[in-house]
Amino acid sequence: MKYVFLDTETTGLNDDACVITQLAAVAIDEKYNKLSEFERKFKFDVDDATVGALKVNSYDEDTWAKEAKDPNVCLREFSDWVGPYRCVKKKSRKGKPYFVAKAIAHNSPFDKGFVTKAYKRAGLFCPIDYLWLDTLQLALWKHRNSPLSSYRNAAIAELCGVDTSQAHDALADCHISIETLKFLMDGRPL
């Protein structure tokens, strides 16, 4: 089985009104070996973003001017990249088999909402299984006997001893989530 750790940075928290600014993913195998990684910056209207989101999400005007692409192009490139990692077999309504990737994210409903709506807006097929795995849910289970002080990816990663100095860049957050998952799956309590 192959897994795709996925993270987005966005113009705000509302997935109906806000859009993706950065999408990153890291494909791994069952032993956490990195197979490849993907990162794209999306073109977006800065005036539609919240100031807080731009500040937190590593937005840099010069970097986006050089690297950002049309969102539909980014999604198509992601679909191409994720192709080799589509290992979850599904059947269409007409009974035809097809494959999608198994995604993992921290607080997966957030990223899943943005990704699926971006694909829907673009009129493209989303190559990710609708059942995402979630490192936040795993951390909550591991730490079920006492409440966590924060549910943020970086806060939980720090409890696991993971370096979070690059947090809030989508690709860095994927790597942080992988290291956190390794700790959580090791059977040690937080």
JSON list of C-alpha atoms in Angstrom, two decimals:
[
{"chain": "A", "resi": 1, "resn": "MET", "atom": "CA", "xyz": [0.00, 0.00, 0.00]},
{"chain": "A", "resi": 2, "resn": "LYS", "atom": "CA", "xyz": [1.13, 3.52, -0.74]},
{"chain": "A", "resi": 3, "resn": "TYR", "atom": "CA", "xyz": [-0.07, 6.63, 1.07]},
{"chain": "A", "resi": 4, "resn": "VAL", "atom": "CA", "xyz": [-0.14, 10.30, 0.14]},
{"chain": "A", "resi": 5, "resn": "PHE", "atom": "CA", "xyz": [0.38, 12.80, 2.95]},
{"chain": "A", "resi": 6, "resn": "LEU", "atom": "CA", "xyz": [-1.39, 15.94, 1.85]},
{"chain": "A", "resi": 7, "resn": "ASP", "atom": "CA", "xyz": [-1.49, 19.50, 3.15]},
{"chain": "A", "resi": 8, "resn": "THR", "atom": "CA", "xyz": [-2.97, 22.77, 1.93]},
{"chain": "A", "resi": 9, "resn": "GLU", "atom": "CA", "xyz": [-2.45, 26.39, 2.80]},
{"chain": "A", "resi": 10, "resn": "THR", "atom": "CA", "xyz": [-5.45, 28.60, 2.12]},
{"chain": "A", "resi": 11, "resn": "THR", "atom": "CA", "xyz": [-6.76, 32.16, 1.98]},
{"chain": "A", "resi": 12, "resn": "GLY", "atom": "CA", "xyz": [-8.77, 31.54, 5.15]},
{"chain": "A", "resi": 13, "resn": "LEU", "atom": "CA", "xyz": [-10.65, 28.91, 7.10]},
{"chain": "A", "resi": 14, "resn": "ASN", "atom": "CA", "xyz": [-13.97, 28.78, 5.22]},
{"chain": "A", "resi": 15, "resn": "ASP", "atom": "CA", "xyz": [-13.73, 26.21, 2.43]},
{"chain": "A", "resi": 16, "resn": "ASP", "atom": "CA", "xyz": [-16.82, 27.66, 0.72]},
{"chain": "A", "resi": 17, "resn": "ALA", "atom": "CA", "xyz": [-15.47, 31.21, 0.41]},
{"chain": "A", "resi": 18, "resn": "CYS", "atom": "CA", "xyz": [-11.70, 30.66, 0.54]},
{"chain": "A", "resi": 19, "resn": "VAL", "atom": "CA", "xyz": [-9.31, 28.91, -1.84]},
{"chain": "A", "resi": 20, "resn": "ILE", "atom": "CA", "xyz": [-6.06, 26.96, -1.81]},
{"chain": "A", "resi": 21, "resn": "THR", "atom": "CA", "xyz": [-2.85, 28.98, -2.01]},
{"chain": "A", "resi": 22, "resn": "GLN", "atom": "CA", "xyz": [-0.47, 26.01, -1.76]},
{"chain": "A", "resi": 23, "resn": "LEU", "atom": "CA", "xyz": [-0.89, 22.26, -2.17]},
{"chain": "A", "resi": 24, "resn": "ALA", "atom": "CA", "xyz": [1.80, 19.76, -1.21]},
{"chain": "A", "resi": 25, "resn": "ALA", "atom": "CA", "xyz": [1.97, 16.01, -0.91]},
{"chain": "A", "resi": 26, "resn": "VAL", "atom": "CA", "xyz": [4.51, 13.36, -0.02]},
{"chain": "A", "resi": 27, "resn": "ALA", "atom": "CA", "xyz": [4.03, 9.76, -1.15]},
{"chain": "A", "resi": 28, "resn": "ILE", "atom": "CA", "xyz": [5.31, 7.06, 1.19]},
{"chain": "A", "resi": 29, "resn": "ASP", "atom": "CA", "xyz": [5.21, 3.29, 1.39]},
{"chain": "A", "resi": 30, "resn": "GLU", "atom": "CA", "xyz": [4.14, 1.22, 4.41]},
{"chain": "A", "resi": 31, "resn": "LYS", "atom": "CA", "xyz": [7.60, 1.59, 5.98]},
{"chain": "A", "resi": 32, "resn": "TYR", "atom": "CA", "xyz": [7.49, 5.42, 5.77]},
{"chain": "A", "resi": 33, "resn": "ASN", "atom": "CA", "xyz": [9.99, 5.51, 2.91]},
{"chain": "A", "resi": 34, "resn": "LYS", "atom": "CA", "xyz": [9.52, 8.65, 0.83]},
{"chain": "A", "resi": 35, "resn": "LEU", "atom": "CA", "xyz": [8.70, 7.79, -2.76]},
{"chain": "A", "resi": 36, "resn": "SER", "atom": "CA", "xyz": [8.36, 11.34, -4.10]},
{"chain": "A", "resi": 37, "resn": "GLU", "atom": "CA", "xyz": [6.93, 14.74, -3.27]},
{"chain": "A", "resi": 38, "resn": "PHE", "atom": "CA", "xyz": [4.81, 17.39, -4.93]},
{"chain": "A", "resi": 39, "resn": "GLU", "atom": "CA", "xyz": [4.35, 21.12, -4.23]},
{"chain": "A", "resi": 40, "resn": "ARG", "atom": "CA", "xyz": [2.55, 23.87, -6.13]},
{"chain": "A", "resi": 41, "resn": "LYS", "atom": "CA", "xyz": [1.66, 27.44, -5.33]},
{"chain": "A", "resi": 42, "resn": "PHE", "atom": "CA", "xyz": [-1.74, 28.52, -6.66]},
{"chain": "A", "resi": 43, "resn": "LYS", "atom": "CA", "xyz": [-2.52, 31.92, -8.16]},
{"chain": "A", "resi": 44, "resn": "PHE", "atom": "CA", "xyz": [-5.18, 33.67, -6.10]},
{"chain": "A", "resi": 45, "resn": "ASP", "atom": "CA", "xyz": [-6.52, 37.15, -5.47]},
{"chain": "A", "resi": 46, "resn": "VAL", "atom": "CA", "xyz": [-4.63, 38.50, -2.45]},
{"chain": "A", "resi": 47, "resn": "ASP", "atom": "CA", "xyz": [-7.52, 40.86, -1.71]},
{"chain": "A", "resi": 48, "resn": "ASP", "atom": "CA", "xyz": [-9.75, 37.84, -1.04]},
{"chain": "A", "resi": 49, "resn": "ALA", "atom": "CA", "xyz": [-7.38, 36.44, 1.59]},
{"chain": "A", "resi": 50, "resn": "THR", "atom": "CA", "xyz": [-7.45, 37.16, 5.29]},
{"chain": "A", "resi": 51, "resn": "VAL", "atom": "CA", "xyz": [-4.39, 38.98, 6.60]},
{"chain": "A", "resi": 52, "resn": "GLY", "atom": "CA", "xyz": [-3.97, 36.29, 9.24]},
{"chain": "A", "resi": 53, "resn": "ALA", "atom": "CA", "xyz": [-3.95, 33.49, 6.70]},
{"chain": "A", "resi": 54, "resn": "LEU", "atom": "CA", "xyz": [-1.30, 35.14, 4.55]},
{"chain": "A", "resi": 55, "resn": "LYS", "atom": "CA", "xyz": [0.88, 35.83, 7.58]},
{"chain": "A", "resi": 56, "resn": "VAL", "atom": "CA", "xyz": [0.61, 32.30, 8.99]},
{"chain": "A", "resi": 57, "resn": "ASN", "atom": "CA", "xyz": [0.87, 30.42, 5.68]},
{"chain": "A", "resi": 58, "resn": "SER", "atom": "CA", "xyz": [4.35, 31.48, 4.56]},
{"chain": "A", "resi": 59, "resn": "TYR", "atom": "CA", "xyz": [2.97, 33.71, 1.78]},
{"chain": "A", "resi": 60, "resn": "ASP", "atom": "CA", "xyz": [5.63, 35.78, 0.05]},
{"chain": "A", "resi": 61, "resn": "GLU", "atom": "CA", "xyz": [4.56, 38.08, -2.78]},
{"chain": "A", "resi": 62, "resn": "ASP", "atom": "CA", "xyz": [7.80, 37.66, -4.77]},
{"chain": "A", "resi": 63, "resn": "THR", "atom": "CA", "xyz": [7.76, 33.86, -4.47]},
{"chain": "A", "resi": 64, "resn": "TRP", "atom": "CA", "xyz": [4.13, 33.63, -5.60]},
{"chain": "A", "resi": 65, "resn": "ALA", "atom": "CA", "xyz": [4.81, 36.03, -8.50]},
{"chain": "A", "resi": 66, "resn": "LYS", "atom": "CA", "xyz": [7.56, 33.67, -9.74]},
{"chain": "A", "resi": 67, "resn": "GLU", "atom": "CA", "xyz": [6.10, 30.25, -8.89]},
{"chain": "A", "resi": 68, "resn": "ALA", "atom": "CA", "xyz": [2.29, 30.40, -8.68]},
{"chain": "A", "resi": 69, "resn": "LYS", "atom": "CA", "xyz": [0.23, 28.77, -11.41]},
{"chain": "A", "resi": 70, "resn": "ASP", "atom": "CA", "xyz": [-3.42, 28.72, -12.38]},
{"chain": "A", "resi": 71, "resn": "PRO", "atom": "CA", "xyz": [-5.31, 26.48, -9.90]},
{"chain": "A", "resi": 72, "resn": "ASN", "atom": "CA", "xyz": [-6.63, 24.19, -12.66]},
{"chain": "A", "resi": 73, "resn": "VAL", "atom": "CA", "xyz": [-3.08, 23.63, -13.94]},
{"chain": "A", "resi": 74, "resn": "CYS", "atom": "CA", "xyz": [-1.93, 22.82, -10.39]},
{"chain": "A", "resi": 75, "resn": "LEU", "atom": "CA", "xyz": [-4.75, 20.31, -9.92]},
{"chain": "A", "resi": 76, "resn": "ARG", "atom": "CA", "xyz": [-4.02, 18.61, -13.25]},
{"chain": "A", "resi": 77, "resn": "GLU", "atom": "CA", "xyz": [-0.32, 18.40, -12.35]},
{"chain": "A", "resi": 78, "resn": "PHE", "atom": "CA", "xyz": [-1.24, 16.93, -8.95]},
{"chain": "A", "resi": 79, "resn": "SER", "atom": "CA", "xyz": [-3.51, 14.37, -10.62]},
{"chain": "A", "resi": 80, "resn": "ASP", "atom": "CA", "xyz": [-0.63, 13.34, -12.90]},
{"chain": "A", "resi": 81, "resn": "TRP", "atom": "CA", "xyz": [1.81, 13.16, -9.99]},
{"chain": "A", "resi": 82, "resn": "VAL", "atom": "CA", "xyz": [-0.51, 11.08, -7.79]},
{"chain": "A", "resi": 83, "resn": "GLY", "atom": "CA", "xyz": [-1.15, 8.54, -10.58]},
{"chain": "A", "resi": 84, "resn": "PRO", "atom": "CA", "xyz": [1.43, 5.94, -9.47]},
{"chain": "A", "resi": 85, "resn": "TYR", "atom": "CA", "xyz": [0.06, 6.06, -5.90]},
{"chain": "A", "resi": 86, "resn": "ARG", "atom": "CA", "xyz": [-3.57, 5.35, -6.79]},
{"chain": "A", "resi": 87, "resn": "CYS", "atom": "CA", "xyz": [-3.82, 1.93, -5.16]},
{"chain": "A", "resi": 88, "resn": "VAL", "atom": "CA", "xyz": [-7.35, 1.91, -3.66]},
{"chain": "A", "resi": 89, "resn": "LYS", "atom": "CA", "xyz": [-9.66, 0.03, -6.01]},
{"chain": "A", "resi": 90, "resn": "LYS", "atom": "CA", "xyz": [-13.17, 1.42, -6.52]},
{"chain": "A", "resi": 91, "resn": "LYS", "atom": "CA", "xyz": [-16.06, 0.69, -8.87]},
{"chain": "A", "resi": 92, "resn": "SER", "atom": "CA", "xyz": [-18.00, 3.26, -10.83]},
{"chain": "A", "resi": 93, "resn": "ARG", "atom": "CA", "xyz": [-21.81, 3.28, -10.82]},
{"chain": "A", "resi": 94, "resn": "LYS", "atom": "CA", "xyz": [-21.60, 1.35, -14.07]},
{"chain": "A", "resi": 95, "resn": "GLY", "atom": "CA", "xyz": [-19.35, -1.28, -12.47]},
{"chain": "A", "resi": 96, "resn": "LYS", "atom": "CA", "xyz": [-16.14, -0.16, -14.13]},
{"chain": "A", "resi": 97, "resn": "PRO", "atom": "CA", "xyz": [-13.05, -0.41, -11.85]},
{"chain": "A", "resi": 98, "resn": "TYR", "atom": "CA", "xyz": [-10.82, 2.58, -11.19]},
{"chain": "A", "resi": 99, "resn": "PHE", "atom": "CA", "xyz": [-8.18, 3.53, -8.62]},
{"chain": "A", "resi": 100, "resn": "VAL", "atom": "CA", "xyz": [-7.70, 6.45, -6.24]},
{"chain": "A", "resi": 101, "resn": "ALA", "atom": "CA", "xyz": [-4.97, 7.37, -3.74]},
{"chain": "A", "resi": 102, "resn": "LYS", "atom": "CA", "xyz": [-5.23, 6.96, 0.03]},
{"chain": "A", "resi": 103, "resn": "ALA", "atom": "CA", "xyz": [-4.66, 10.36, 1.65]},
{"chain": "A", "resi": 104, "resn": "ILE", "atom": "CA", "xyz": [-3.40, 11.14, 5.14]},
{"chain": "A", "resi": 105, "resn": "ALA", "atom": "CA", "xyz": [-3.54, 14.61, 6.65]},
{"chain": "A", "resi": 106, "resn": "HIS", "atom": "CA", "xyz": [-3.58, 16.34, 9.99]},
{"chain": "A", "resi": 107, "resn": "ASN", "atom": "CA", "xyz": [-7.17, 17.43, 10.64]},
{"chain": "A", "resi": 108, "resn": "SER", "atom": "CA", "xyz": [-8.11, 15.82, 7.35]},
{"chain": "A", "resi": 109, "resn": "PRO", "atom": "CA", "xyz": [-11.64, 17.30, 7.08]},
{"chain": "A", "resi": 110, "resn": "PHE", "atom": "CA", "xyz": [-10.04, 20.74, 6.59]},
{"chain": "A", "resi": 111, "resn": "ASP", "atom": "CA", "xyz": [-7.75, 19.74, 3.72]},
{"chain": "A", "resi": 112, "resn": "LYS", "atom": "CA", "xyz": [-10.29, 17.33, 2.24]},
{"chain": "A", "resi": 113, "resn": "GLY", "atom": "CA", "xyz": [-12.89, 20.11, 2.06]},
{"chain": "A", "resi": 114, "resn": "PHE", "atom": "CA", "xyz": [-10.56, 22.44, 0.19]},
{"chain": "A", "resi": 115, "resn": "VAL", "atom": "CA", "xyz": [-9.19, 19.78, -2.15]},
{"chain": "A", "resi": 116, "resn": "THR", "atom": "CA", "xyz": [-12.54, 18.26, -3.11]},
{"chain": "A", "resi": 117, "resn": "LYS", "atom": "CA", "xyz": [-14.13, 21.68, -3.67]},
{"chain": "A", "resi": 118, "resn": "ALA", "atom": "CA", "xyz": [-11.18, 22.83, -5.77]},
{"chain": "A", "resi": 119, "resn": "TYR", "atom": "CA", "xyz": [-11.56, 19.76, -7.99]},
{"chain": "A", "resi": 120, "resn": "LYS", "atom": "CA", "xyz": [-15.31, 20.29, -8.21]},
{"chain": "A", "resi": 121, "resn": "ARG", "atom": "CA", "xyz": [-14.89, 23.98, -9.16]},
{"chain": "A", "resi": 122, "resn": "ALA", "atom": "CA", "xyz": [-12.40, 22.94, -11.85]},
{"chain": "A", "resi": 123, "resn": "GLY", "atom": "CA", "xyz": [-14.72, 20.21, -13.17]},
{"chain": "A", "resi": 124, "resn": "LEU", "atom": "CA", "xyz": [-11.98, 17.62, -12.67]},
{"chain": "A", "resi": 125, "resn": "PHE", "atom": "CA", "xyz": [-12.02, 14.12, -11.18]},
{"chain": "A", "resi": 126, "resn": "CYS", "atom": "CA", "xyz": [-10.48, 14.09, -7.68]},
{"chain": "A", "resi": 127, "resn": "PRO", "atom": "CA", "xyz": [-8.02, 11.16, -7.57]},
{"chain": "A", "resi": 128, "resn": "ILE", "atom": "CA", "xyz": [-8.16, 10.82, -3.77]},
{"chain": "A", "resi": 129, "resn": "ASP", "atom": "CA", "xyz": [-10.28, 8.28, -1.87]},
{"chain": "A", "resi": 130, "resn": "TYR", "atom": "CA", "xyz": [-13.12, 9.95, 0.05]},
{"chain": "A", "resi": 131, "resn": "LEU", "atom": "CA", "xyz": [-11.96, 8.21, 3.27]},
{"chain": "A", "resi": 132, "resn": "TRP", "atom": "CA", "xyz": [-8.89, 10.10, 4.47]},
{"chain": "A", "resi": 133, "resn": "LEU", "atom": "CA", "xyz": [-6.71, 8.99, 7.37]},
{"chain": "A", "resi": 134, "resn": "ASP", "atom": "CA", "xyz": [-6.13, 11.61, 10.06]},
{"chain": "A", "resi": 135, "resn": "THR", "atom": "CA", "xyz": [-3.13, 12.13, 12.36]},
{"chain": "A", "resi": 136, "resn": "LEU", "atom": "CA", "xyz": [-5.20, 14.40, 14.61]},
{"chain": "A", "resi": 137, "resn": "GLN", "atom": "CA", "xyz": [-7.69, 11.61, 15.29]},
{"chain": "A", "resi": 138, "resn": "LEU", "atom": "CA", "xyz": [-4.84, 9.23, 16.06]},
{"chain": "A", "resi": 139, "resn": "ALA", "atom": "CA", "xyz": [-3.25, 11.75, 18.45]},
{"chain": "A", "resi": 140, "resn": "LEU", "atom": "CA", "xyz": [-6.59, 12.29, 20.19]},
{"chain": "A", "resi": 141, "resn": "TRP", "atom": "CA", "xyz": [-6.94, 8.54, 20.64]},
{"chain": "A", "resi": 142, "resn": "LYS", "atom": "CA", "xyz": [-3.39, 8.17, 21.95]},
{"chain": "A", "resi": 143, "resn": "HIS", "atom": "CA", "xyz": [-3.91, 11.07, 24.37]},
{"chain": "A", "resi": 144, "resn": "ARG", "atom": "CA", "xyz": [-7.50, 10.18, 25.29]},
{"chain": "A", "resi": 145, "resn": "ASN", "atom": "CA", "xyz": [-6.95, 10.15, 29.06]},
{"chain": "A", "resi": 146, "resn": "SER", "atom": "CA", "xyz": [-6.14, 13.84, 29.25]},
{"chain": "A", "resi": 147, "resn": "PRO", "atom": "CA", "xyz": [-6.96, 16.74, 26.90]},
{"chain": "A", "resi": 148, "resn": "LEU", "atom": "CA", "xyz": [-4.36, 18.14, 24.54]},
{"chain": "A", "resi": 149, "resn": "SER", "atom": "CA", "xyz": [-3.55, 21.82, 25.05]},
{"chain": "A", "resi": 150, "resn": "SER", "atom": "CA", "xyz": [-3.64, 22.36, 21.28]},
{"chain": "A", "resi": 151, "resn": "TYR", "atom": "CA", "xyz": [-4.84, 20.37, 18.28]},
{"chain": "A", "resi": 152, "resn": "ARG", "atom": "CA", "xyz": [-2.53, 22.08, 15.79]},
{"chain": "A", "resi": 153, "resn": "ASN", "atom": "CA", "xyz": [-0.19, 19.88, 13.78]},
{"chain": "A", "resi": 154, "resn": "ALA", "atom": "CA", "xyz": [2.91, 21.65, 15.11]},
{"chain": "A", "resi": 155, "resn": "ALA", "atom": "CA", "xyz": [1.78, 21.41, 18.73]},
{"chain": "A", "resi": 156, "resn": "ILE", "atom": "CA", "xyz": [1.18, 17.67, 18.53]},
{"chain": "A", "resi": 157, "resn": "ALA", "atom": "CA", "xyz": [4.43, 17.19, 16.59]},
{"chain": "A", "resi": 158, "resn": "GLU", "atom": "CA", "xyz": [6.33, 19.01, 19.33]},
{"chain": "A", "resi": 159, "resn": "LEU", "atom": "CA", "xyz": [4.85, 16.61, 21.91]},
{"chain": "A", "resi": 160, "resn": "CYS", "atom": "CA", "xyz": [6.30, 13.83, 19.76]},
{"chain": "A", "resi": 161, "resn": "GLY", "atom": "CA", "xyz": [9.72, 15.51, 19.59]},
{"chain": "A", "resi": 162, "resn": "VAL", "atom": "CA", "xyz": [9.41, 16.48, 15.92]},
{"chain": "A", "resi": 163, "resn": "ASP", "atom": "CA", "xyz": [11.13, 19.65, 14.64]},
{"chain": "A", "resi": 164, "resn": "THR", "atom": "CA", "xyz": [8.43, 22.16, 13.64]},
{"chain": "A", "resi": 165, "resn": "SER", "atom": "CA", "xyz": [10.58, 25.15, 12.71]},
{"chain": "A", "resi": 166, "resn": "GLN", "atom": "CA", "xyz": [9.29, 25.10, 9.10]},
{"chain": "A", "resi": 167, "resn": "ALA", "atom": "CA", "xyz": [5.59, 24.70, 10.00]},
{"chain": "A", "resi": 168, "resn": "HIS", "atom": "CA", "xyz": [2.89, 26.36, 7.87]},
{"chain": "A", "resi": 169, "resn": "ASP", "atom": "CA", "xyz": [4.55, 25.64, 4.59]},
{"chain": "A", "resi": 170, "resn": "ALA", "atom": "CA", "xyz": [2.46, 22.88, 3.00]},
{"chain": "A", "resi": 171, "resn": "LEU", "atom": "CA", "xyz": [5.40, 20.65, 2.06]},
{"chain": "A", "resi": 172, "resn": "ALA", "atom": "CA", "xyz": [7.09, 21.10, 5.44]},
{"chain": "A", "resi": 173, "resn": "ASP", "atom": "CA", "xyz": [3.77, 20.27, 7.15]},
{"chain": "A", "resi": 174, "resn": "CYS", "atom": "CA", "xyz": [3.58, 17.01, 5.19]},
{"chain": "A", "resi": 175, "resn": "HIS", "atom": "CA", "xyz": [7.04, 16.03, 6.45]},
{"chain": "A", "resi": 176, "resn": "ILE", "atom": "CA", "xyz": [6.10, 17.04, 10.01]},
{"chain": "A", "resi": 177, "resn": "SER", "atom": "CA", "xyz": [2.96, 14.88, 9.80]},
{"chain": "A", "resi": 178, "resn": "ILE", "atom": "CA", "xyz": [4.95, 11.88, 8.59]},
{"chain": "A", "resi": 179, "resn": "GLU", "atom": "CA", "xyz": [7.38, 12.15, 11.50]},
{"chain": "A", "resi": 180, "resn": "THR", "atom": "CA", "xyz": [4.48, 12.59, 13.92]},
{"chain": "A", "resi": 181, "resn": "LEU", "atom": "CA", "xyz": [2.74, 9.52, 12.51]},
{"chain": "A", "resi": 182, "resn": "LYS", "atom": "CA", "xyz": [5.90, 7.45, 12.99]},
{"chain": "A", "resi": 183, "resn": "PHE", "atom": "CA", "xyz": [5.92, 8.44, 16.68]},
{"chain": "A", "resi": 184, "resn": "LEU", "atom": "CA", "xyz": [2.21, 7.82, 17.15]},
{"chain": "A", "resi": 185, "resn": "MET", "atom": "CA", "xyz": [2.34, 4.42, 15.46]},
{"chain": "A", "resi": 186, "resn": "ASP", "atom": "CA", "xyz": [5.30, 3.38, 17.62]},
{"chain": "A", "resi": 187, "resn": "GLY", "atom": "CA", "xyz": [2.90, 2.71, 20.48]},
{"chain": "A", "resi": 188, "resn": "ARG", "atom": "CA", "xyz": [4.28, 5.33, 22.84]},
{"chain": "A", "resi": 189, "resn": "PRO", "atom": "CA", "xyz": [1.82, 7.66, 24.60]},
{"chain": "A", "resi": 190, "resn": "LEU", "atom": "CA", "xyz": [2.10, 11.39, 24.03]}
]
